[in-house]
Amino acid sequence: MAGIIFAGIFFWGVAEIALNGPNPDVPFAGLTGHFSFDRFLLLGGILCLIPPTIVYLFESKKRDAIDNNIPHLIRDIADAGRSGMTLTRAIEISAERDYGPLTKEIKKLIAKISFRVPLEKALQFFADRTGTMLSRRTAMLVSEANKSGGDIQESMESIAKHIQEIQYLERKRRATLRPFIGVMYISFAVFLVTVYLLISSFFKQLANTTFGGSSAIGGVGFNFISLPLPKITAVFLYMAMIEALFAGLVGGKMATGYLKDGLKHAILLMLICFVTFVFFV
């Protein structure tokens, strides 16, 4: 899908340049965008990131749903263990309940156990399938509890309490770092406004001023020519795009601990940057 989007934008750009010259003006929503071949490539690069970002967004929601249901699963295993069941049987009984996306993985865990796979290996398979840090920690703790033996209920309740503490600390961390996402957007907006003012009120005036001939200062000659405004604008555009990309990725890493969760922030910032430079600068 991403390749199709990029190819579509690429051929659209080639057609516009072939019909209207190397710097075509493209109208959109009552505004006129000033395009060039590199800007078509930039737009294609930004838009082709949208499909994987949507996939990562669904994965993130699934990951959160799994982590939120793990404490319920552990409590149900502890409740089943009160009647004297083994840990394996307690997991089988708990698998009959609904834990959202976690239910499918529990049933696969039970299927592994039914084929005589040791519980430790089945739990490792479960942790690899779910792919969250909390599920890996939970699988490790349950495996250790199974090795040590003893009261299943007490062990599972201790694990559930430990998981709840981890989730509380994670929620607290996210709440603490959430304001930094807003600061990131505000700082990028200030950067864009500063660049816009520099180009529109400083570099544009210098570009419109013609310096002819030569002059001598202290016996040294200087030749003055007009500043190439399109090249200056392109430099600021690329600089802003790099700033938007890394600011978004870092913001996602800070917010959730996963770098790919910052793609949605990066795409939004890059689109804002692209629209600003193409339609307003």
Coordinates of C-alpha atoms in Angstrom, one line a residue:
M1 CA 0.0 0.0 0.0
A2 CA 2.8 2.4 0.9
G3 CA 4.6 1.7 -2.4
I4 CA 1.3 2.3 -4.3
I5 CA 0.8 5.7 -2.6
F6 CA 4.4 6.8 -3.3
A7 CA 4.2 5.7 -6.9
G8 CA 0.9 7.6 -7.4
I9 CA 2.4 10.8 -6.0
F10 CA 5.5 10.3 -8.1
F11 CA 3.7 9.9 -11.4
W12 CA 1.3 12.8 -10.5
G13 CA 4.4 15.0 -9.9
V14 CA 5.9 13.9 -13.2
A15 CA 2.7 14.7 -15.0
E16 CA 2.4 18.1 -13.4
I17 CA 6.0 19.0 -14.2
A18 CA 5.6 17.8 -17.8
L19 CA 2.5 19.9 -18.3
N20 CA 3.2 23.0 -16.3
G21 CA 7.0 23.3 -16.1
P22 CA 9.5 22.5 -13.3
N23 CA 7.7 24.6 -10.7
P24 CA 4.0 24.0 -11.1
D25 CA 1.3 25.7 -9.0
V26 CA -1.3 23.3 -7.7
P27 CA -4.6 24.7 -6.4
F28 CA -6.2 23.1 -3.4
A29 CA -9.1 24.2 -1.1
G30 CA -8.8 27.8 -2.4
L31 CA -5.1 28.0 -1.9
T32 CA -2.2 27.7 -4.4
G33 CA 0.6 25.3 -3.6
H34 CA 4.1 26.0 -5.1
F35 CA 5.5 22.6 -6.0
S36 CA 8.7 21.2 -7.4
F37 CA 9.9 17.7 -8.1
D38 CA 11.5 17.3 -4.6
R39 CA 8.3 18.5 -2.9
F40 CA 6.3 15.9 -4.8
L41 CA 8.8 13.3 -3.5
L42 CA 8.5 14.7 0.1
L43 CA 4.7 14.5 -0.1
G44 CA 4.9 10.9 -1.3
G45 CA 7.3 10.0 1.4
I46 CA 5.0 11.5 4.1
L47 CA 1.8 9.8 2.8
C48 CA 3.4 6.4 2.3
L49 CA 4.1 6.4 6.1
I50 CA 0.4 6.5 6.9
P51 CA -0.4 2.8 6.2
P52 CA 2.3 1.4 8.6
T53 CA 1.3 4.0 11.1
I54 CA -2.3 2.8 11.1
V55 CA -1.0 -0.8 11.5
Y56 CA 1.1 0.3 14.5
L57 CA -1.8 2.2 16.0
F58 CA -4.0 -1.0 16.0
E59 CA -1.0 -2.9 17.4
S60 CA -0.7 -0.4 20.2
K61 CA -4.4 -0.7 21.1
K62 CA -4.1 -4.5 21.1
R63 CA -1.0 -4.3 23.2
D64 CA -2.7 -2.1 25.8
A65 CA -5.8 -4.4 25.8
I66 CA -3.5 -7.4 26.5
D67 CA -1.7 -5.6 29.3
N68 CA -5.0 -4.4 30.9
N69 CA -6.4 -7.9 30.9
I70 CA -3.3 -9.7 32.4
P71 CA -4.2 -8.8 36.0
H72 CA -7.7 -10.2 35.5
L73 CA -6.3 -13.4 34.1
I74 CA -3.9 -13.9 37.1
R75 CA -6.7 -13.2 39.6
D76 CA -8.9 -15.8 37.9
I77 CA -6.0 -18.3 38.0
A78 CA -5.6 -17.6 41.7
D79 CA -9.4 -18.1 42.3
A80 CA -9.3 -21.4 40.4
G81 CA -6.3 -22.5 42.5
R82 CA -8.3 -22.1 45.8
S83 CA -10.0 -25.4 45.1
G84 CA -6.7 -27.3 45.0
M85 CA -6.2 -27.3 41.2
T86 CA -2.8 -27.5 39.6
L87 CA -1.5 -24.4 37.9
T88 CA -2.0 -26.0 34.4
R89 CA -5.6 -26.9 35.2
A90 CA -6.3 -23.4 36.7
I91 CA -5.0 -21.8 33.5
E92 CA -7.3 -24.1 31.4
I93 CA -10.4 -23.1 33.5
S94 CA -9.5 -19.4 33.3
A95 CA -9.1 -19.7 29.5
E96 CA -12.8 -20.2 29.2
R97 CA -13.4 -16.5 30.1
D98 CA -13.2 -13.5 27.8
Y99 CA -10.0 -11.4 28.1
G100 CA -10.2 -9.5 24.8
P101 CA -7.2 -10.1 22.5
L102 CA -5.6 -12.0 25.3
T103 CA -8.1 -14.9 25.0
K104 CA -6.7 -16.1 21.7
E105 CA -3.2 -16.3 23.1
I106 CA -4.3 -18.1 26.2
K107 CA -6.1 -20.8 24.1
K108 CA -2.9 -21.2 22.1
L109 CA -1.0 -21.6 25.4
I110 CA -3.5 -24.3 26.4
A111 CA -3.1 -26.0 23.0
K112 CA 0.7 -26.2 23.5
I113 CA 0.2 -27.7 27.0
S114 CA -2.2 -30.3 25.6
F115 CA 0.5 -31.4 23.2
R116 CA 2.8 -32.2 26.2
V117 CA 4.9 -29.1 25.8
P118 CA 6.4 -28.2 29.2
L119 CA 4.6 -25.3 30.9
E120 CA 7.8 -23.2 30.9
K121 CA 8.2 -23.4 27.2
A122 CA 4.5 -22.8 26.6
L123 CA 4.7 -19.7 28.7
Q124 CA 7.8 -18.5 26.7
F125 CA 5.8 -19.1 23.5
F126 CA 2.9 -17.1 25.1
A127 CA 5.2 -14.2 25.9
D128 CA 6.7 -14.1 22.4
R129 CA 3.3 -14.2 20.8
T130 CA 1.9 -11.3 22.9
G131 CA 5.1 -9.3 22.6
T132 CA 4.5 -6.9 25.4
M133 CA 7.0 -6.2 28.2
L134 CA 4.4 -6.9 30.9
S135 CA 3.4 -10.3 29.4
R136 CA 7.0 -11.3 29.3
R137 CA 7.5 -10.4 32.9
T138 CA 4.2 -12.2 33.8
A139 CA 5.2 -15.3 32.0
M140 CA 8.6 -15.4 33.7
L141 CA 7.0 -14.9 37.2
V142 CA 4.3 -17.6 36.5
S143 CA 7.1 -20.0 35.3
E144 CA 9.1 -19.4 38.5
A145 CA 6.0 -19.9 40.6
N146 CA 5.4 -23.2 38.9
K147 CA 9.0 -24.4 39.6
S148 CA 8.9 -23.4 43.2
G149 CA 5.5 -25.2 43.8
G150 CA 3.5 -24.3 47.0
D151 CA 0.2 -22.6 47.2
I152 CA -1.0 -21.5 43.7
Q153 CA -3.4 -18.9 45.1
E154 CA -0.8 -17.1 47.2
S155 CA 1.7 -17.1 44.3
M156 CA -0.8 -15.8 41.8
E157 CA -2.1 -13.1 44.1
S158 CA 1.5 -11.9 44.7
I159 CA 2.1 -11.8 40.9
A160 CA -1.2 -9.9 40.4
K161 CA -0.3 -7.4 43.0
H162 CA 3.2 -7.0 41.5
I163 CA 1.6 -6.4 38.0
Q164 CA -0.8 -3.9 39.3
E165 CA 2.1 -1.9 40.8
I166 CA 3.9 -2.0 37.5
Q167 CA 0.8 -0.8 35.7
Y168 CA 0.3 2.0 38.2
L169 CA 3.9 3.2 37.8
E170 CA 3.5 3.1 34.0
R171 CA 0.3 5.1 34.1
K172 CA 2.0 7.6 36.4
R173 CA 5.0 7.9 34.1
R174 CA 2.8 8.5 31.1
A175 CA 0.8 11.1 33.0
T176 CA 4.0 12.9 33.9
L177 CA 5.4 12.8 30.4
R178 CA 2.1 13.7 28.6
P179 CA 2.7 17.5 29.0
F180 CA 6.0 17.2 27.1
I181 CA 4.0 16.1 24.0
G182 CA 2.2 19.4 24.1
V183 CA 5.5 21.2 24.6
M184 CA 6.9 19.4 21.6
Y185 CA 4.0 20.7 19.4
I186 CA 4.3 24.2 20.8
S187 CA 8.1 24.4 20.2
F188 CA 7.7 23.1 16.7
A189 CA 5.0 25.7 16.0
V190 CA 7.3 28.4 17.3
F191 CA 10.1 27.1 15.0
L192 CA 7.7 27.2 12.0
V193 CA 6.6 30.7 12.8
T194 CA 10.2 31.9 13.2
V195 CA 11.2 30.3 9.9
Y196 CA 8.1 31.9 8.1
L197 CA 9.0 35.4 9.5
L198 CA 12.6 35.0 8.5
I199 CA 11.8 34.0 4.9
S200 CA 8.9 36.4 4.4
S201 CA 10.4 39.5 6.0
F202 CA 14.1 39.1 5.7
F203 CA 15.3 36.7 3.0
K204 CA 12.5 37.7 0.6
Q205 CA 13.5 41.3 0.8
L206 CA 17.1 40.5 0.2
A207 CA 16.2 38.4 -2.7
N208 CA 14.2 41.2 -4.2
T209 CA 17.1 43.6 -3.8
T210 CA 19.5 43.7 -6.7
F211 CA 23.2 44.2 -5.9
G212 CA 25.0 45.0 -9.0
G213 CA 28.7 45.6 -9.9
S214 CA 31.4 45.4 -7.3
S215 CA 32.7 47.4 -4.4
A216 CA 35.9 47.7 -2.5
I217 CA 36.2 47.7 1.3
G218 CA 39.7 48.1 2.7
G219 CA 41.2 47.3 -0.6
V220 CA 39.3 44.1 -1.0
G221 CA 36.7 43.7 -3.8
F222 CA 33.3 42.2 -3.3
N223 CA 30.7 41.1 -6.0
F224 CA 27.1 41.1 -4.8
I225 CA 24.3 39.1 -6.4
S226 CA 20.7 38.5 -5.4
L227 CA 20.1 35.7 -2.8
P228 CA 18.6 32.5 -4.3
L229 CA 15.3 32.5 -2.3
P230 CA 14.1 29.1 -3.6
K231 CA 17.3 27.4 -2.4
I232 CA 17.1 29.1 1.0
T233 CA 13.4 28.0 1.4
A234 CA 14.3 24.5 0.4
V235 CA 17.1 24.4 3.1
F236 CA 14.6 25.5 5.7
L237 CA 12.0 23.0 4.5
Y238 CA 14.4 20.1 4.8
M239 CA 15.6 21.3 8.2
A240 CA 12.0 21.6 9.4
M241 CA 11.1 18.1 8.1
I242 CA 14.1 16.5 9.9
E243 CA 13.0 18.4 13.1
A244 CA 9.4 17.2 12.7
L245 CA 10.4 13.5 12.1
F246 CA 12.7 13.2 15.1
A247 CA 10.6 15.3 17.4
G248 CA 7.6 13.0 16.7
L249 CA 9.6 9.8 17.2
V250 CA 11.1 11.0 20.4
G251 CA 7.7 12.1 21.6
G252 CA 6.3 8.7 21.0
K253 CA 9.2 7.0 22.7
M254 CA 8.8 9.2 25.8
A255 CA 5.0 8.7 25.9
T256 CA 4.8 4.9 25.6
G257 CA 8.3 3.6 25.5
Y258 CA 7.9 2.4 21.9
L259 CA 9.6 4.4 19.1
K260 CA 7.1 3.4 16.4
D261 CA 4.3 5.0 18.5
G262 CA 5.9 8.3 17.6
L263 CA 5.1 7.9 13.9
K264 CA 1.7 9.4 14.2
H265 CA 3.2 12.5 15.8
A266 CA 5.9 12.6 13.2
I267 CA 3.4 12.4 10.3
L268 CA 1.2 15.1 11.7
L269 CA 4.2 17.5 12.3
M270 CA 5.6 16.8 8.8
L271 CA 2.2 17.4 7.2
I272 CA 1.9 20.7 9.1
C273 CA 5.4 21.6 8.0
F274 CA 4.7 20.7 4.3
V275 CA 1.5 22.6 4.1
T276 CA 3.1 25.7 5.7
F277 CA 6.0 25.8 3.2
V278 CA 4.1 24.8 0.1
F279 CA 1.0 27.0 0.6
F280 CA 2.1 29.9 2.8
V281 CA 5.8 30.5 2.5

